[in-house]
Structures are given as structure tokens and as C-alpha cells.
DNA sequence: AACTCGTGGCG
DNA sequence: TCGCCAAGAGT
């Protein structure tokens, strides 16, 4: 059944109908598309921020199994919330989600509020997510603008300004709202985004099979590959880092990072950046002194790992170190808390991805495991 | 308004 | 291999 957008021209109606039709035939079967409960929509939207949809699915299922509703999330300790987020990155999303759940219990009786204003007042919910929840969970007629929509609309209307510019953002939002068929925001917004991610892709878009090709001004001008116009990303910074596993009485020293730092409130092994003219071994010994005031030596190499975070590309050298001073001299300088952990405790703590790779490596090393209390 | 925050997949 | 990218938000 054709649907009429507010203020819609004929071609806008045709475009919207083509998108809705495509979505009805190609939409993926996703766990948050079962009941569209506001809580499920909320969790999925936070998880999918800056994250590939495929990766979000398993995290979502585990999350819902453990935190089936706002109350269970609000009551959980933060360490457990972060553990379920481990590996997804941008951990402020988890911290804010947790904080927001407690606010929803306090301010809204445990039910997510439908109004945009109330949604925007919750930590972690910004312009995109407020609109996504309002439209997908509560069926309000507001359009969403994410990276998919930016790309799709900037091609459809051949927008030559940088997508992130004020002017382009304004235009994209206006075009999106004009295309939106009233009463169909739930399906239409998902259709826009899914079409953008599966058909109107960043590279090699499927223009020959595209249901919107007839209306696409960028394709008409032959510049679809040059849309959207994005600023060139700054080149990555390469770092060498070193970390040391310290075993004492069969337990491993771990420390909880400061709340406001990168990986805030996650756990890690002491270590840091290898400075100019320094070996990784020397760096581990120095970092132990700087971060814990403990004297360690004899760093024995375990393995090296490549990983990256934000703009950094890291080679992480890992060692087992020996304690020279007394453990009583431990005096944390760069962390909020420490724990001498058994291996099963290590498995329950949330680590940044690089250190989690190290833990997985050691988990498969019988010689190492023999030195550590289970 | 520019910077910062993670991570893994893909061509 | 390596640059690009992802259902953005907070400051």
C-alpha cells in the first residue's frame, strides 16, 4: 500500500515505498526485532554505536540473558556490566548504560520514557539514539541520521559538502524527514540503515541492483564513489608497549584502571609504553616501579601481540616477572584498586582487548598454568 | 568545534 | 599489509 510522506513529493513517496518494499523482503532476522520492547531497542542501539551489526548480535543475546530488563541491569555491579561489554570497545557506553538504567528506575519507575527530551537526558543517549528509540520502539515520526543514512542521502541527492559539515548535516536531516512516510518510522528508519549497509555500501555499492538507482543523483553524475565527502583520517600512531605478569603465592597482580582514563574501570596488568632507547624488558621493570612501587626483575618473554585502539597501533610485548621486594610495598600510583587474583578470578574480570589476548594465550599454556592457583 | 573514546573485519 | 569503516556521545 503506497504511503504518503508529510510534504512528500511524488518521487519521495516512490523512494520511501521502494525502501520499505526492499526492507520487507531483505531485512535480517535479528534478536532485537522480535518484540521491539523499548529496553531491547535501547540496548541494541547503544551496542551498535560505531559497531558492526554482526558483532553486536552475540553480545546482545548474552546481555539480555543476564540483564533481561532495566531493573536487573540497574541492580548489577559495574564490574559485571563491563565484563559483558569486554571486547566491544568504547566502554563509556557500558558505564553510561548502567548509570542510565539506575536513572530510569529512579525517575521513570523502571520504564524507558518515550519523549525525546527525557531520552536525551539519559547518559549515552544522544541525537541519533534518542531518535532511534523514539521511532523504532515508540513509533514516533522522527527520522534517524547515522553513517548509513549520511551515505545513502548524500548519494541520492549528490551532496558535495563534507558530510560532517553543519550545512550537510542539516540537509541530510531535512531530506530524511521529507522521505519519512508518517506512521512507518519504525520500518522506514531501519530500512534506510539496512539498505545503506547492504546495498549503498561505502565501497563498490551495488548500483546495478539498487532499487533507488533511478532517483540517485550521484549515480546520474557518475560520482557515487566520491559520496559522501569525508575528511581524510589522521595517520595512526605506532607504539611499542610492554606488560608483565607478576605471580606471588600462585596469584597474579591485577589493577583496576582509573575511571576517567582509557578503558576506565577495566582491569589490567601493570605496564606501559616502551620509551626511546629502552628495551621492553627495561620498560616493564620501570613501569612496575612507577605504577606499583614494586621492584621486579628477570622478565621472561611470553609472546607479543598486535592490537589497536583509537588512533594507536600497538605491539605489546608480554613477560612474566619476578618479585624482588615485599608485596607489602605495593602502593598504587596509576590505578584505583588491586587484586591478587587466581586464574578463575582473572577470567571473570574485564580486560582491554590486548590484555585479554594475553590471558587467552596463557590459558592455553600448561607450563604457565601450573604456576597459578586455579 | 575539535578531540577522545576500542575493536575487528574487510578489500 | 594497511587504511578505511562501523545503527555516536561526551566534553
mmCIF file of C-alpha atoms in Angstrom, chain A residues 137-278:
data_model
loop_
_atom_site.group_PDB
_atom_site.id
_atom_site.type_symbol
_atom_site.label_atom_id
_atom_site.label_comp_id
_atom_site.label_asym_id
_atom_site.label_seq_id
_atom_site.Cartn_x
_atom_site.Cartn_y
_atom_site.Cartn_z
ATOM 1 C CA UNK A 137 10.353 1.469 19.944
ATOM 2 C CA UNK A 138 7.629 4.128 20.199
ATOM 3 C CA UNK A 139 6.715 4.618 16.511
ATOM 4 C CA UNK A 140 7.188 8.393 16.554
ATOM 5 C CA UNK A 141 7.644 10.064 13.180
ATOM 6 C CA UNK A 142 11.242 11.171 13.523
ATOM 7 C CA UNK A 143 13.986 10.178 11.102
ATOM 8 C CA UNK A 144 17.402 8.966 12.175
ATOM 9 C CA UNK A 145 20.732 10.050 10.726
ATOM 10 C CA UNK A 146 23.576 7.612 11.203
ATOM 11 C CA UNK A 147 26.563 6.907 8.955
ATOM 12 C CA UNK A 148 24.414 4.741 6.665
ATOM 13 C CA UNK A 149 21.827 7.462 6.209
ATOM 14 C CA UNK A 150 24.522 10.070 5.654
ATOM 15 C CA UNK A 151 25.998 7.973 2.876
ATOM 16 C CA UNK A 152 22.704 6.999 1.273
ATOM 17 C CA UNK A 153 21.227 10.506 1.311
ATOM 18 C CA UNK A 154 24.438 12.221 0.226
ATOM 19 C CA UNK A 155 24.464 9.933 -2.817
ATOM 20 C CA UNK A 156 20.752 10.142 -3.506
ATOM 21 C CA UNK A 157 20.880 13.951 -3.531
ATOM 22 C CA UNK A 158 24.538 14.280 -4.574
ATOM 23 C CA UNK A 159 25.619 16.371 -1.612
ATOM 24 C CA UNK A 160 29.117 17.667 -2.326
ATOM 25 C CA UNK A 161 29.875 19.316 1.003
ATOM 26 C CA UNK A 162 31.716 17.313 3.651
ATOM 27 C CA UNK A 163 29.051 15.132 5.321
ATOM 28 C CA UNK A 164 30.075 16.220 8.788
ATOM 29 C CA UNK A 165 29.707 19.929 7.942
ATOM 30 C CA UNK A 166 26.865 21.808 9.511
ATOM 31 C CA UNK A 167 25.253 22.504 6.156
ATOM 32 C CA UNK A 168 25.359 18.889 5.000
ATOM 33 C CA UNK A 169 24.040 17.584 8.312
ATOM 34 C CA UNK A 170 21.123 19.999 8.111
ATOM 35 C CA UNK A 171 20.316 18.981 4.526
ATOM 36 C CA UNK A 172 20.539 15.269 5.285
ATOM 37 C CA UNK A 173 18.211 15.619 8.251
ATOM 38 C CA UNK A 174 15.712 17.573 6.151
ATOM 39 C CA UNK A 175 15.818 15.109 3.264
ATOM 40 C CA UNK A 176 15.402 12.221 5.709
ATOM 41 C CA UNK A 177 12.390 13.823 7.331
ATOM 42 C CA UNK A 178 10.782 14.531 3.955
ATOM 43 C CA UNK A 179 11.252 10.932 2.869
ATOM 44 C CA UNK A 180 9.815 9.514 6.098
ATOM 45 C CA UNK A 181 6.297 8.134 5.488
ATOM 46 C CA UNK A 182 4.229 9.089 8.502
ATOM 47 C CA UNK A 183 3.216 6.157 10.626
ATOM 48 C CA UNK A 184 6.033 3.962 9.263
ATOM 49 C CA UNK A 185 9.064 5.326 11.072
ATOM 50 C CA UNK A 186 9.908 2.015 12.734
ATOM 51 C CA UNK A 187 10.268 0.186 9.423
ATOM 52 C CA UNK A 188 11.472 3.130 7.379
ATOM 53 C CA UNK A 189 14.386 4.089 9.611
ATOM 54 C CA UNK A 190 15.612 0.524 9.794
ATOM 55 C CA UNK A 191 15.130 0.237 6.044
ATOM 56 C CA UNK A 192 17.299 3.316 5.426
ATOM 57 C CA UNK A 193 20.105 1.999 7.603
ATOM 58 C CA UNK A 194 19.987 -1.595 6.430
ATOM 59 C CA UNK A 195 19.820 -0.541 2.793
ATOM 60 C CA UNK A 196 22.818 1.685 3.404
ATOM 61 C CA UNK A 197 24.816 -1.105 4.986
ATOM 62 C CA UNK A 198 23.914 -3.858 2.483
ATOM 63 C CA UNK A 199 23.334 -2.095 -0.865
ATOM 64 C CA UNK A 200 24.569 1.500 -0.742
ATOM 65 C CA UNK A 201 27.890 0.376 0.710
ATOM 66 C CA UNK A 202 30.958 2.553 1.284
ATOM 67 C CA UNK A 203 32.968 0.738 -1.391
ATOM 68 C CA UNK A 204 31.625 -0.961 -4.503
ATOM 69 C CA UNK A 205 27.981 -0.036 -3.953
ATOM 70 C CA UNK A 206 25.534 -2.367 -5.725
ATOM 71 C CA UNK A 207 24.260 0.318 -8.067
ATOM 72 C CA UNK A 208 23.184 -2.066 -10.867
ATOM 73 C CA UNK A 209 20.825 -3.871 -8.463
ATOM 74 C CA UNK A 210 19.856 -0.766 -6.490
ATOM 75 C CA UNK A 211 16.133 -0.157 -6.118
ATOM 76 C CA UNK A 212 16.822 3.570 -5.826
ATOM 77 C CA UNK A 213 19.219 3.901 -8.781
ATOM 78 C CA UNK A 214 16.527 5.605 -10.837
ATOM 79 C CA UNK A 215 16.468 8.555 -8.399
ATOM 80 C CA UNK A 216 20.146 8.665 -7.456
ATOM 81 C CA UNK A 217 21.688 12.000 -8.442
ATOM 82 C CA UNK A 218 25.230 10.940 -7.583
ATOM 83 C CA UNK A 219 24.910 7.944 -9.892
ATOM 84 C CA UNK A 220 23.427 10.164 -12.574
ATOM 85 C CA UNK A 221 26.519 12.357 -12.289
ATOM 86 C CA UNK A 222 28.816 9.325 -12.035
ATOM 87 C CA UNK A 223 30.212 10.419 -8.671
ATOM 88 C CA UNK A 224 28.618 7.835 -6.368
ATOM 89 C CA UNK A 225 32.076 6.613 -5.330
ATOM 90 C CA UNK A 226 33.001 10.156 -4.266
ATOM 91 C CA UNK A 227 29.991 10.462 -1.983
ATOM 92 C CA UNK A 228 29.904 11.078 0.858
ATOM 93 C CA UNK A 229 32.762 13.561 1.069
ATOM 94 C CA UNK A 230 34.738 12.615 4.171
ATOM 95 C CA UNK A 231 37.839 14.158 5.711
ATOM 96 C CA UNK A 232 40.940 12.037 5.443
ATOM 97 C CA UNK A 233 41.642 10.225 8.692
ATOM 98 C CA UNK A 234 44.863 11.179 10.509
ATOM 99 C CA UNK A 235 47.519 8.503 10.167
ATOM 100 C CA UNK A 236 47.829 6.087 13.084
ATOM 101 C CA UNK A 237 50.482 6.378 15.776
ATOM 102 C CA UNK A 238 52.623 3.289 16.256
ATOM 103 C CA UNK A 239 53.520 2.328 19.819
ATOM 104 C CA UNK A 240 55.547 -0.397 21.433
ATOM 105 C CA UNK A 241 54.199 -1.379 24.820
ATOM 106 C CA UNK A 242 55.254 -3.860 27.458
ATOM 107 C CA UNK A 243 53.410 -5.574 30.268
ATOM 108 C CA UNK A 244 54.417 -8.017 32.985
ATOM 109 C CA UNK A 245 52.597 -10.842 34.729
ATOM 110 C CA UNK A 246 53.667 -10.953 38.354
ATOM 111 C CA UNK A 247 52.907 -14.187 40.231
ATOM 112 C CA UNK A 248 53.109 -14.312 44.011
ATOM 113 C CA UNK A 249 51.918 -17.322 46.016
ATOM 114 C CA UNK A 250 50.122 -18.606 42.941
ATOM 115 C CA UNK A 251 48.160 -15.376 42.430
ATOM 116 C CA UNK A 252 48.542 -12.710 39.762
ATOM 117 C CA UNK A 253 48.673 -8.978 40.371
ATOM 118 C CA UNK A 254 45.952 -7.070 38.543
ATOM 119 C CA UNK A 255 44.953 -3.444 38.912
ATOM 120 C CA UNK A 256 41.767 -1.575 38.144
ATOM 121 C CA UNK A 257 42.268 1.396 35.862
ATOM 122 C CA UNK A 258 41.189 4.903 36.822
ATOM 123 C CA UNK A 259 37.586 5.723 35.973
ATOM 124 C CA UNK A 260 38.346 8.643 33.670
ATOM 125 C CA UNK A 261 41.177 7.038 31.657
ATOM 126 C CA UNK A 262 41.002 4.956 28.517
ATOM 127 C CA UNK A 263 39.484 1.606 29.493
ATOM 128 C CA UNK A 264 38.131 3.286 32.622
ATOM 129 C CA UNK A 265 37.290 0.808 35.416
ATOM 130 C CA UNK A 266 38.652 -2.142 33.461
ATOM 131 C CA UNK A 267 41.398 -4.365 34.865
ATOM 132 C CA UNK A 268 44.913 -4.807 33.525
ATOM 133 C CA UNK A 269 48.414 -5.967 34.269
ATOM 134 C CA UNK A 270 50.919 -3.216 35.066
ATOM 135 C CA UNK A 271 52.925 -1.974 32.094
ATOM 136 C CA UNK A 272 53.112 0.868 29.624
ATOM 137 C CA UNK A 273 54.775 2.440 26.623
ATOM 138 C CA UNK A 274 58.360 1.481 25.774
ATOM 139 C CA UNK A 275 60.301 4.752 25.597
ATOM 140 C CA UNK A 276 63.011 5.723 23.114
ATOM 141 C CA UNK A 277 66.280 3.886 23.727
ATOM 142 C CA UNK A 278 64.626 1.463 26.116
#
